[in-house]
Coordinates of C-alpha atoms and ligand atoms in Angstrom, one line a residue:
M1 CA 15.7 13.7 -2.0
K2 CA 14.2 12.7 1.7
T3 CA 15.1 9.6 3.3
Y4 CA 11.9 7.2 3.5
R5 CA 11.7 7.8 7.4
E6 CA 11.8 11.8 6.7
C7 CA 8.9 11.9 5.0
I8 CA 6.5 9.5 7.4
E9 CA 7.5 11.7 10.4
D10 CA 7.0 15.1 8.0
A11 CA 3.5 13.5 7.3
E12 CA 3.3 12.9 11.5
K13 CA 3.2 16.1 11.7
K14 CA 1.8 17.3 9.7
G15 CA -1.3 14.8 10.9
L16 CA -0.9 14.1 6.7
A17 CA -0.7 10.4 4.6
I18 CA 1.6 8.9 2.2
G19 CA -0.1 7.5 -0.5
H20 CA 1.3 3.9 -1.6
F21 CA -0.6 2.7 -4.9
N22 CA -0.6 -0.8 -6.7
I23 CA 0.3 -1.4 -9.8
S24 CA 0.6 -3.9 -12.1
N25 CA 2.2 -2.1 -15.6
T26 CA 3.5 0.1 -16.8
E27 CA 0.6 2.5 -17.8
M28 CA -0.8 2.5 -13.9
F29 CA 3.1 3.4 -12.7
W30 CA 2.2 6.4 -15.0
G31 CA -0.9 7.0 -13.5
V32 CA -0.2 7.1 -10.3
I33 CA 3.4 9.1 -10.7
N34 CA 1.5 11.7 -12.5
A35 CA -0.8 12.2 -10.1
A36 CA 2.2 12.9 -7.7
K37 CA 4.3 14.9 -9.4
V38 CA 1.2 17.9 -10.1
R39 CA 0.8 17.4 -6.4
N40 CA 4.9 17.8 -5.4
L41 CA 4.1 14.7 -3.2
P42 CA 6.1 12.0 -2.1
V43 CA 4.6 9.1 -3.4
I44 CA 4.7 4.5 -2.6
I45 CA 4.9 2.4 -5.1
G46 CA 3.1 -0.5 -4.0
V47 CA 3.8 -4.4 -6.3
S48 CA 2.3 -7.6 -4.2
E49 CA 4.3 -11.4 -4.9
G50 CA 2.1 -11.4 -7.5
E51 CA 1.8 -7.3 -9.9
R52 CA 5.7 -8.0 -9.4
D53 CA 5.8 -11.3 -11.2
F54 CA 4.1 -10.2 -14.1
L55 CA 6.0 -6.9 -13.7
G56 CA 9.5 -7.9 -13.6
V57 CA 10.9 -7.9 -9.6
G58 CA 13.9 -5.8 -10.7
Q59 CA 12.0 -4.1 -13.8
A60 CA 10.0 -2.6 -10.8
L61 CA 12.9 -1.4 -9.4
A62 CA 14.3 -0.2 -12.7
L63 CA 11.3 2.1 -13.4
V64 CA 11.2 3.8 -9.4
E65 CA 15.4 4.1 -9.8
S66 CA 14.8 5.8 -12.8
V67 CA 11.6 8.7 -12.5
R68 CA 13.6 9.3 -9.3
K69 CA 16.1 11.0 -12.0
E70 CA 14.0 12.6 -13.8
I71 CA 11.7 14.3 -11.5
D72 CA 12.2 16.3 -7.9
I73 CA 9.3 14.3 -6.1
P74 CA 10.5 11.7 -3.4
V75 CA 9.5 7.8 -5.1
F76 CA 10.0 4.8 -2.8
L77 CA 9.4 1.1 -3.9
N78 CA 7.4 -1.3 -1.6
A79 CA 7.3 -5.2 -2.0
D80 CA 3.8 -5.5 -0.7
H81 CA 2.7 -8.4 0.6
T82 CA 6.0 -11.1 0.6
Y83 CA 4.8 -14.8 2.3
S84 CA 7.8 -16.0 2.5
F85 CA 11.4 -15.2 3.4
D86 CA 12.6 -15.8 0.9
R87 CA 11.1 -13.8 -1.5
V88 CA 11.5 -10.7 1.7
K89 CA 14.7 -12.0 0.8
E90 CA 14.8 -11.3 -2.5
V91 CA 13.4 -8.1 -2.6
I92 CA 16.2 -7.2 0.3
D93 CA 18.7 -8.1 -2.2
M94 CA 17.7 -6.5 -4.4
G95 CA 17.4 -3.3 -3.1
Y96 CA 13.7 -2.5 -2.7
D97 CA 13.4 0.3 -0.4
S98 CA 10.6 -1.1 1.5
V99 CA 9.6 -5.1 2.3
V100 CA 5.7 -6.3 3.9
I101 CA 6.0 -9.1 6.6
D102 CA 3.2 -11.1 5.7
G103 CA 2.3 -13.6 8.0
A104 CA -1.5 -12.6 9.1
N105 CA -3.1 -15.8 8.0
L106 CA -0.6 -17.8 10.3
C107 CA -0.9 -18.8 13.5
L108 CA 0.4 -15.4 15.8
V109 CA 3.5 -18.1 16.9
E110 CA 5.1 -18.7 13.2
N111 CA 3.8 -14.4 11.8
M112 CA 6.0 -13.7 15.1
K113 CA 9.1 -16.1 13.6
M114 CA 9.0 -15.6 10.5
T115 CA 8.9 -11.7 11.1
K116 CA 11.8 -11.5 12.8
K117 CA 13.4 -13.6 10.5
C118 CA 13.4 -11.6 8.0
V119 CA 13.3 -8.2 9.5
D120 CA 16.9 -9.8 10.8
Y121 CA 17.7 -9.9 7.2
A122 CA 16.9 -6.8 6.6
R123 CA 18.6 -5.2 9.1
S124 CA 21.6 -6.7 8.0
V125 CA 21.8 -6.2 4.8
N126 CA 20.7 -2.4 5.0
P127 CA 18.7 -1.0 8.3
E128 CA 17.1 1.8 5.4
I129 CA 15.0 -0.5 4.6
L130 CA 12.1 0.0 6.5
T131 CA 9.5 -3.3 7.6
E132 CA 6.4 -3.4 8.5
C133 CA 4.5 -6.5 9.7
E134 CA 1.0 -7.0 9.2
L135 CA -1.2 -8.4 12.8
G136 CA -5.6 -8.9 11.8
Y137 CA -6.5 -10.3 8.9
I138 CA -8.8 -7.8 6.8
G139 CA -8.7 -10.7 3.2
S140 CA -5.9 -11.2 0.7
S141 CA -7.5 -9.9 -2.4
S142 CA -7.6 -6.5 -4.2
S143 CA -11.0 -7.4 -5.9
L144 CA -14.7 -7.1 -6.1
F145 CA -17.1 -8.7 -3.7
D146 CA -20.6 -9.4 -3.3
D147 CA -19.6 -10.8 0.5
L148 CA -17.2 -9.7 3.2
P149 CA -13.2 -12.0 3.2
E150 CA -14.4 -14.8 5.3
G151 CA -12.9 -14.4 8.9
A152 CA -12.1 -10.4 8.3
A153 CA -12.1 -8.8 11.7
V154 CA -14.7 -6.5 10.6
S155 CA -16.1 -5.7 13.9
E156 CA -15.0 -4.7 17.4
E157 CA -14.4 -8.4 18.7
L158 CA -11.7 -8.8 16.2
L159 CA -9.7 -6.0 16.0
T160 CA -6.0 -5.9 16.6
R161 CA -5.9 -5.1 19.9
P162 CA -3.4 -2.0 21.8
E163 CA -2.1 -4.9 23.9
E164 CA -0.7 -7.5 21.2
A165 CA 0.1 -4.5 18.8
E166 CA 2.5 -3.9 21.3
S167 CA 4.3 -7.2 22.1
F168 CA 4.4 -8.5 18.8
V169 CA 6.2 -4.5 17.8
E170 CA 9.0 -5.1 20.0
A171 CA 9.3 -8.5 19.8
V172 CA 9.9 -8.5 16.2
G173 CA 11.1 -4.7 15.5
V174 CA 9.8 -3.6 12.8
D175 CA 9.5 -0.6 11.3
L176 CA 5.6 0.0 11.2
F177 CA 3.1 -1.8 12.0
A178 CA -0.6 -2.9 10.2
P179 CA -3.6 -3.0 12.3
A180 CA -6.7 -5.0 11.6
V181 CA -9.4 -1.4 12.0
G182 CA -11.8 -2.5 10.5
S183 CA -10.8 -1.4 6.1
V184 CA -10.6 -4.9 3.9
H185 CA -8.7 -5.8 0.9
G186 CA -11.5 -5.2 -1.5
M187 CA -14.4 -3.1 -2.5
S188 CA -18.1 -4.4 -2.6
R189 CA -20.5 -4.4 -6.0
K190 CA -23.0 -3.3 -3.5
G191 CA -21.3 -0.4 -2.6
L192 CA -20.9 -1.5 1.3
T193 CA -18.2 0.3 3.0
P194 CA -16.1 -0.4 5.7
K195 CA -16.0 1.3 9.0
L196 CA -12.7 2.5 10.3
Y197 CA -12.3 1.9 14.2
T198 CA -10.5 5.4 14.5
D199 CA -11.0 5.3 18.8
R200 CA -8.9 2.1 18.1
I201 CA -6.1 3.1 15.4
K202 CA -5.4 6.1 18.3
E203 CA -4.4 3.3 20.9
I204 CA -2.4 1.1 18.7
R205 CA -0.5 4.1 17.6
E206 CA -0.1 4.6 21.0
S207 CA 0.8 1.2 22.1
A208 CA 2.8 0.2 19.1
G209 CA 5.1 3.5 19.0
V210 CA 5.6 3.1 15.2
P211 CA 3.9 4.3 12.3
L212 CA 1.0 3.0 11.0
V213 CA 0.0 1.7 7.8
L214 CA -3.7 1.5 6.9
H215 CA -4.7 -1.3 4.7
G216 CA -7.2 -1.7 2.1
G217 CA -8.2 1.9 1.3
S218 CA -10.3 1.1 -1.2
G219 CA -14.4 1.6 -0.7
S220 CA -13.4 3.2 2.8
S221 CA -15.2 7.2 3.3
D222 CA -13.9 9.7 2.9
D223 CA -14.1 11.2 5.6
D224 CA -13.5 8.5 7.7
I225 CA -10.3 8.0 5.4
R226 CA -9.7 12.0 7.4
E227 CA -10.6 11.0 11.1
A228 CA -8.4 8.0 10.6
I229 CA -5.4 9.3 9.7
K230 CA -5.4 12.0 12.8
A231 CA -6.1 9.1 14.8
G232 CA -2.6 8.0 14.1
I233 CA -2.9 6.7 9.8
S234 CA 0.4 8.2 8.3
I235 CA 0.7 5.5 4.6
I236 CA -2.7 4.5 3.2
H237 CA -2.1 1.7 0.3
V238 CA -4.9 1.5 -2.1
S239 CA -5.3 -1.3 -5.0
T240 CA -9.0 -2.5 -6.2
E241 CA -10.1 1.5 -7.2
I242 CA -7.2 2.3 -9.2
R243 CA -7.2 -0.9 -11.1
V244 CA -10.7 -0.9 -11.7
A245 CA -9.9 2.8 -12.9
Y246 CA -7.6 1.0 -14.7
R247 CA -10.1 -1.1 -16.4
E248 CA -12.6 1.2 -17.2
G249 CA -10.3 3.3 -18.3
L250 CA -9.2 0.6 -20.7
A251 CA -12.8 -0.5 -21.5
K252 CA -13.1 3.5 -22.8
G253 CA -10.3 3.4 -25.3
L254 CA -11.4 0.4 -27.3
K255 CA -14.6 1.5 -27.3
D256 CA -13.3 4.7 -28.5
N257 CA -11.1 3.4 -31.1
P258 CA -12.1 0.3 -33.1
D259 CA -10.0 0.3 -35.6
E260 CA -6.5 1.3 -33.3
V261 CA -4.3 -1.1 -33.0
A262 CA -1.5 1.4 -30.9
P263 CA -1.8 0.7 -27.6
Y264 CA -0.1 4.4 -26.6
R265 CA -3.2 5.1 -28.2
Y266 CA -5.4 3.4 -26.8
L267 CA -4.0 3.1 -23.3
K268 CA -3.9 6.6 -23.1
T269 CA -7.8 6.1 -20.8
A270 CA -6.6 3.7 -18.7
V271 CA -3.2 6.1 -17.7
S272 CA -5.4 8.8 -17.4
E273 CA -8.2 6.8 -15.1
V274 CA -5.8 6.0 -12.9
E275 CA -4.4 9.1 -12.6
R276 CA -7.1 11.4 -11.9
V277 CA -8.2 8.2 -8.7
V278 CA -4.7 9.1 -7.1
G279 CA -5.3 12.2 -7.3
E280 CA -8.8 12.4 -5.5
K281 CA -6.9 9.9 -3.4
L282 CA -3.5 11.9 -2.7
D283 CA -5.8 15.0 -1.7
I284 CA -7.7 13.9 0.6
F285 CA -4.2 12.5 2.0
S286 CA -2.4 15.5 1.9
G287 CA -5.4 17.0 3.7
K288 CA -7.0 19.0 0.4
Ligands
LIG301 P1 -7.4 -2.2 -1.6 O1 -7.5 -3.6 -2.4 O2 -8.6 -2.3 -0.3 O3 -7.7 -1.2 -1.9 O4 -6.5 -2.9 -0.3 C1 -4.8 -2.5 -1.3 C2 -3.9 -3.1 -0.2 O5 -4.0 -3.2 1.4 C3 -2.6 -3.5 -0.4 O6 -1.9 -3.9 -0.2

């Protein structure tokens, strides 16, 4: 299996992005894996603190490790949005492939201090673990909203600045950088589409000097996503859209099978809906 770093290098060379999909349970896991497998594409499974507490911190890892033995595509496990050193340490000690150190809501100095401590710890345990940091606030919840998250960086003056990105990455020594470039976590009920600032992405890719990750992948237009990849995004996180797909699939499964009590029957549509949405995203990310 190709390493995580090799997959990212490959994606950058080809002008593509790797899909990162958040899961809360095994149905979502299979939806993601099935979609990646039929397309023969690498994929990153993401679990935030809440998602991995629900699934089991060790059980999420066991799922990924077991599927790697059975299929040929590279599958990686990312501890998404991790807010404290203790929780970062937990997943590093356990053997996750990467971790997002999220200090985006802290002041710059505190964000830097926590991120550096986590990166140093990861390096001392296993230099192959990829560390990612965030700079700029883009909201914090993969949910449906009426109004944009308060304080989110959606206008040009609030976006991450190239010079900030450069000094932050240099000071903390992370492998991957997640800037605020217009996307937000979650998705508008009113169909409001976040605008991605692709010129800014290009400038940040040059100044940061490390691969860039786009968070808040739900709700952006397909064309904006394609342009963002061209501008220098190597990994794209999607959560809300597949949460919605799961819920709708579950509702359909229950409605279509009113007397069924076997979960593996009425949950089939939840898996296939997740697979459908992940497949559509992967097609865009891989240049189809
Ligand atoms: P969305 O919920 O907007 O897709 O964002 C997901 C994300 O960035 C998880 O890290």
